[in-house]
mmCIF file of C-alpha atoms in Angstrom:
data_model
loop_
_atom_site.group_PDB
_atom_site.id
_atom_site.type_symbol
_atom_site.label_atom_id
_atom_site.label_comp_id
_atom_site.label_asym_id
_atom_site.label_seq_id
_atom_site.Cartn_x
_atom_site.Cartn_y
_atom_site.Cartn_z
ATOM 1 C CA UNK A 1 80.872 141.625 109.083
ATOM 2 C CA UNK A 2 81.794 138.031 108.205
ATOM 3 C CA UNK A 3 81.962 139.029 104.518
ATOM 4 C CA UNK A 4 85.344 140.642 105.232
ATOM 5 C CA UNK A 5 86.935 137.468 106.608
ATOM 6 C CA UNK A 6 89.315 135.729 104.243
ATOM 7 C CA UNK A 7 89.746 132.024 104.966
ATOM 8 C CA UNK A 8 93.112 130.342 104.411
ATOM 9 C CA UNK A 9 92.004 126.929 105.629
ATOM 10 C CA UNK A 10 92.110 125.412 102.152
ATOM 11 C CA UNK A 11 95.628 125.340 100.746
ATOM 12 C CA UNK A 12 95.865 124.621 97.022
ATOM 13 C CA UNK A 13 99.439 125.638 96.347
ATOM 14 C CA UNK A 14 101.955 122.890 95.588
ATOM 15 C CA UNK A 15 105.591 123.313 96.583
ATOM 16 C CA UNK A 16 107.757 121.102 94.394
ATOM 17 C CA UNK A 17 110.898 119.765 96.063
ATOM 18 C CA UNK A 18 114.270 120.281 94.356
ATOM 19 C CA UNK A 19 115.220 117.668 91.736
ATOM 20 C CA UNK A 20 118.278 116.483 93.694
ATOM 21 C CA UNK A 21 116.036 115.850 96.711
ATOM 22 C CA UNK A 22 113.569 113.895 94.551
ATOM 23 C CA UNK A 23 116.326 111.713 93.125
ATOM 24 C CA UNK A 24 117.244 110.508 96.643
ATOM 25 C CA UNK A 25 113.698 110.185 97.982
ATOM 26 C CA UNK A 26 111.910 106.884 98.497
ATOM 27 C CA UNK A 27 108.772 108.316 96.880
ATOM 28 C CA UNK A 28 110.017 110.365 93.964
ATOM 29 C CA UNK A 29 106.881 112.163 92.787
ATOM 30 C CA UNK A 30 103.345 113.126 93.654
ATOM 31 C CA UNK A 31 102.163 110.756 90.911
ATOM 32 C CA UNK A 32 104.012 107.842 92.537
ATOM 33 C CA UNK A 33 102.527 108.776 95.921
ATOM 34 C CA UNK A 34 99.024 108.823 94.435
ATOM 35 C CA UNK A 35 99.554 105.396 92.811
ATOM 36 C CA UNK A 36 100.710 103.987 96.142
ATOM 37 C CA UNK A 37 97.779 105.562 97.942
ATOM 38 C CA UNK A 38 95.268 104.090 95.463
ATOM 39 C CA UNK A 39 96.847 100.655 95.847
ATOM 40 C CA UNK A 40 96.721 100.942 99.653
ATOM 41 C CA UNK A 41 92.964 101.556 99.426
ATOM 42 C CA UNK A 42 92.121 99.054 96.688
ATOM 43 C CA UNK A 43 94.492 96.234 97.674
ATOM 44 C CA UNK A 44 95.528 96.845 101.284
ATOM 45 C CA UNK A 45 96.910 93.343 101.922
ATOM 46 C CA UNK A 46 99.147 93.473 98.859
ATOM 47 C CA UNK A 47 100.296 97.027 99.597
ATOM 48 C CA UNK A 48 101.061 96.464 103.290
ATOM 49 C CA UNK A 49 102.765 93.139 102.608
ATOM 50 C CA UNK A 50 105.230 94.931 100.361
ATOM 51 C CA UNK A 51 105.712 97.814 102.794
ATOM 52 C CA UNK A 52 106.160 95.470 105.781
ATOM 53 C CA UNK A 53 109.040 93.745 104.016
ATOM 54 C CA UNK A 54 111.027 96.949 104.632
ATOM 55 C CA UNK A 55 111.040 96.090 108.350
ATOM 56 C CA UNK A 56 113.107 93.541 110.266
ATOM 57 C CA UNK A 57 110.809 90.751 111.447
ATOM 58 C CA UNK A 58 111.759 88.363 114.262
ATOM 59 C CA UNK A 59 108.972 86.009 113.148
ATOM 60 C CA UNK A 60 107.039 86.265 109.882
ATOM 61 C CA UNK A 61 103.305 86.813 109.881
ATOM 62 C CA UNK A 62 100.893 84.088 108.900
ATOM 63 C CA UNK A 63 98.100 86.386 107.752
ATOM 64 C CA UNK A 64 98.321 90.041 106.714
ATOM 65 C CA UNK A 65 94.857 91.207 107.728
ATOM 66 C CA UNK A 66 91.908 89.845 109.634
ATOM 67 C CA UNK A 67 89.030 92.284 109.274
ATOM 68 C CA UNK A 68 85.907 91.850 111.373
ATOM 69 C CA UNK A 69 84.361 95.328 111.513
ATOM 70 C CA UNK A 70 85.011 97.326 113.521
ATOM 71 C CA UNK A 71 88.129 95.337 114.489
ATOM 72 C CA UNK A 72 91.226 94.839 112.374
ATOM 73 C CA UNK A 73 94.229 92.658 113.187
ATOM 74 C CA UNK A 74 97.346 93.183 111.109
ATOM 75 C CA UNK A 75 100.288 90.825 110.546
ATOM 76 C CA UNK A 76 98.873 88.023 112.652
ATOM 77 C CA UNK A 77 101.582 85.842 114.144
ATOM 78 C CA UNK A 78 104.334 88.250 113.149
ATOM 79 C CA UNK A 79 106.817 89.578 115.682
ATOM 80 C CA UNK A 80 109.047 92.577 115.355
ATOM 81 C CA UNK A 81 111.085 94.751 117.645
ATOM 82 C CA UNK A 82 110.202 98.430 117.511
ATOM 83 C CA UNK A 83 113.564 99.589 118.827
ATOM 84 C CA UNK A 84 115.413 97.450 116.316
ATOM 85 C CA UNK A 85 113.388 98.869 113.425
ATOM 86 C CA UNK A 86 113.446 102.493 114.563
ATOM 87 C CA UNK A 87 117.047 102.677 115.695
ATOM 88 C CA UNK A 88 119.317 99.638 115.585
ATOM 89 C CA UNK A 89 119.028 98.914 111.872
ATOM 90 C CA UNK A 90 120.241 102.433 111.106
ATOM 91 C CA UNK A 91 123.485 101.636 112.920
ATOM 92 C CA UNK A 92 124.192 98.372 111.097
ATOM 93 C CA UNK A 93 126.992 98.325 108.501
ATOM 94 C CA UNK A 94 124.447 97.784 105.680
ATOM 95 C CA UNK A 95 122.291 100.766 106.568
ATOM 96 C CA UNK A 96 124.764 102.917 108.458
ATOM 97 C CA UNK A 97 123.264 106.319 109.161
ATOM 98 C CA UNK A 98 124.915 106.840 112.543
ATOM 99 C CA UNK A 99 125.879 110.455 111.863
ATOM 100 C CA UNK A 100 122.537 111.381 110.292
ATOM 101 C CA UNK A 101 119.801 113.131 112.231
ATOM 102 C CA UNK A 102 117.372 110.730 113.874
ATOM 103 C CA UNK A 103 115.419 113.425 115.720
ATOM 104 C CA UNK A 104 115.233 117.119 114.944
ATOM 105 C CA UNK A 105 113.365 118.717 117.806
ATOM 106 C CA UNK A 106 112.138 122.286 118.198
ATOM 107 C CA UNK A 107 110.435 123.365 121.377
ATOM 108 C CA UNK A 108 109.389 126.597 122.926
ATOM 109 C CA UNK A 109 110.632 129.311 123.098
ATOM 110 C CA UNK A 110 112.890 128.423 120.186
ATOM 111 C CA UNK A 111 114.762 125.572 121.882
ATOM 112 C CA UNK A 112 116.374 123.247 119.348
ATOM 113 C CA UNK A 113 118.118 119.910 119.561
ATOM 114 C CA UNK A 114 119.259 117.406 116.970
ATOM 115 C CA UNK A 115 120.129 113.837 117.889
ATOM 116 C CA UNK A 116 121.965 111.579 115.455
ATOM 117 C CA UNK A 117 121.231 107.857 115.418
ATOM 118 C CA UNK A 118 124.458 107.257 117.371
ATOM 119 C CA UNK A 119 123.560 109.870 119.991
ATOM 120 C CA UNK A 120 120.030 108.507 120.287
ATOM 121 C CA UNK A 121 121.421 104.989 120.659
ATOM 122 C CA UNK A 122 123.673 106.171 123.497
ATOM 123 C CA UNK A 123 120.659 107.791 125.238
ATOM 124 C CA UNK A 124 118.613 104.637 124.691
ATOM 125 C CA UNK A 125 121.309 102.493 126.303
ATOM 126 C CA UNK A 126 121.596 104.863 129.261
ATOM 127 C CA UNK A 127 117.835 104.730 129.833
ATOM 128 C CA UNK A 128 117.787 100.935 129.485
ATOM 129 C CA UNK A 129 120.546 100.699 132.102
ATOM 130 C CA UNK A 130 118.468 102.841 134.487
ATOM 131 C CA UNK A 131 115.621 100.363 134.081
ATOM 132 C CA UNK A 132 117.950 97.422 134.708
ATOM 133 C CA UNK A 133 119.490 99.118 137.755
ATOM 134 C CA UNK A 134 115.975 99.508 139.155
ATOM 135 C CA UNK A 135 115.402 95.778 138.702
ATOM 136 C CA UNK A 136 112.708 96.176 136.075
ATOM 137 C CA UNK A 137 112.561 92.842 134.316
ATOM 138 C CA UNK A 138 110.782 91.012 131.525
ATOM 139 C CA UNK A 139 107.015 91.186 131.911
ATOM 140 C CA UNK A 140 107.075 94.255 134.166
ATOM 141 C CA UNK A 141 104.900 97.179 133.155
ATOM 142 C CA UNK A 142 106.524 100.533 132.501
ATOM 143 C CA UNK A 143 104.790 103.876 132.073
ATOM 144 C CA UNK A 144 106.693 106.848 130.701
ATOM 145 C CA UNK A 145 105.023 110.154 131.421
ATOM 146 C CA UNK A 146 107.056 112.917 129.824
ATOM 147 C CA UNK A 147 106.403 115.889 127.568
ATOM 148 C CA UNK A 148 107.293 115.620 123.883
ATOM 149 C CA UNK A 149 111.036 116.220 124.278
ATOM 150 C CA UNK A 150 113.993 114.238 122.864
ATOM 151 C CA UNK A 151 114.411 112.372 126.159
ATOM 152 C CA UNK A 152 110.927 110.961 125.769
ATOM 153 C CA UNK A 153 111.813 109.400 122.445
ATOM 154 C CA UNK A 154 114.962 107.970 123.951
ATOM 155 C CA UNK A 155 112.770 106.555 126.708
ATOM 156 C CA UNK A 156 110.398 104.990 124.207
ATOM 157 C CA UNK A 157 113.132 103.206 122.339
ATOM 158 C CA UNK A 158 115.298 103.048 125.405
ATOM 159 C CA UNK A 159 112.664 101.436 127.421
ATOM 160 C CA UNK A 160 113.750 98.867 124.971
ATOM 161 C CA UNK A 161 110.625 97.306 126.243
ATOM 162 C CA UNK A 162 110.599 95.547 122.955
ATOM 163 C CA UNK A 163 114.145 94.339 123.472
ATOM 164 C CA UNK A 164 113.953 93.657 127.175
ATOM 165 C CA UNK A 165 110.443 92.188 127.086
ATOM 166 C CA UNK A 166 108.684 94.863 129.096
ATOM 167 C CA UNK A 167 105.093 95.897 128.628
ATOM 168 C CA UNK A 168 104.969 99.657 128.110
ATOM 169 C CA UNK A 169 102.482 102.460 127.854
ATOM 170 C CA UNK A 170 102.981 106.044 126.705
#
């Protein structure tokens, strides 16, 4: 009976993106992706140093990687703010993407919601103000237990735990 089962678990088709999409993409081709992937495997410190320079760092790292199997420590001594890198920098005049989609969410049964960077920022600020109103301060621990909905992402950034100095757990 199993001879009649056709497996589709291995997908070999390639769907090429339109040329105008490629011209605006950060990684413009499959060949470029493969080169980057090979470099990430062969020279991880060099690769991740270059990639990390795309982020806003509050304090630079002293060492890229400390590898003592099975433990790895990345960007030792470096400090960055997750909220700043995921949201705030997209609202700055240099990288303004305020009206672009930050989150495109589709739930069940067919629920849809799109939040722009500006809308997400507004939600983040509202959530941060709730935390402040409840006297949650630097060093406090915050746990957000929510399903995977847009409000959760606002809570993650909004917890602004990174900005407000809170320890957080998802």
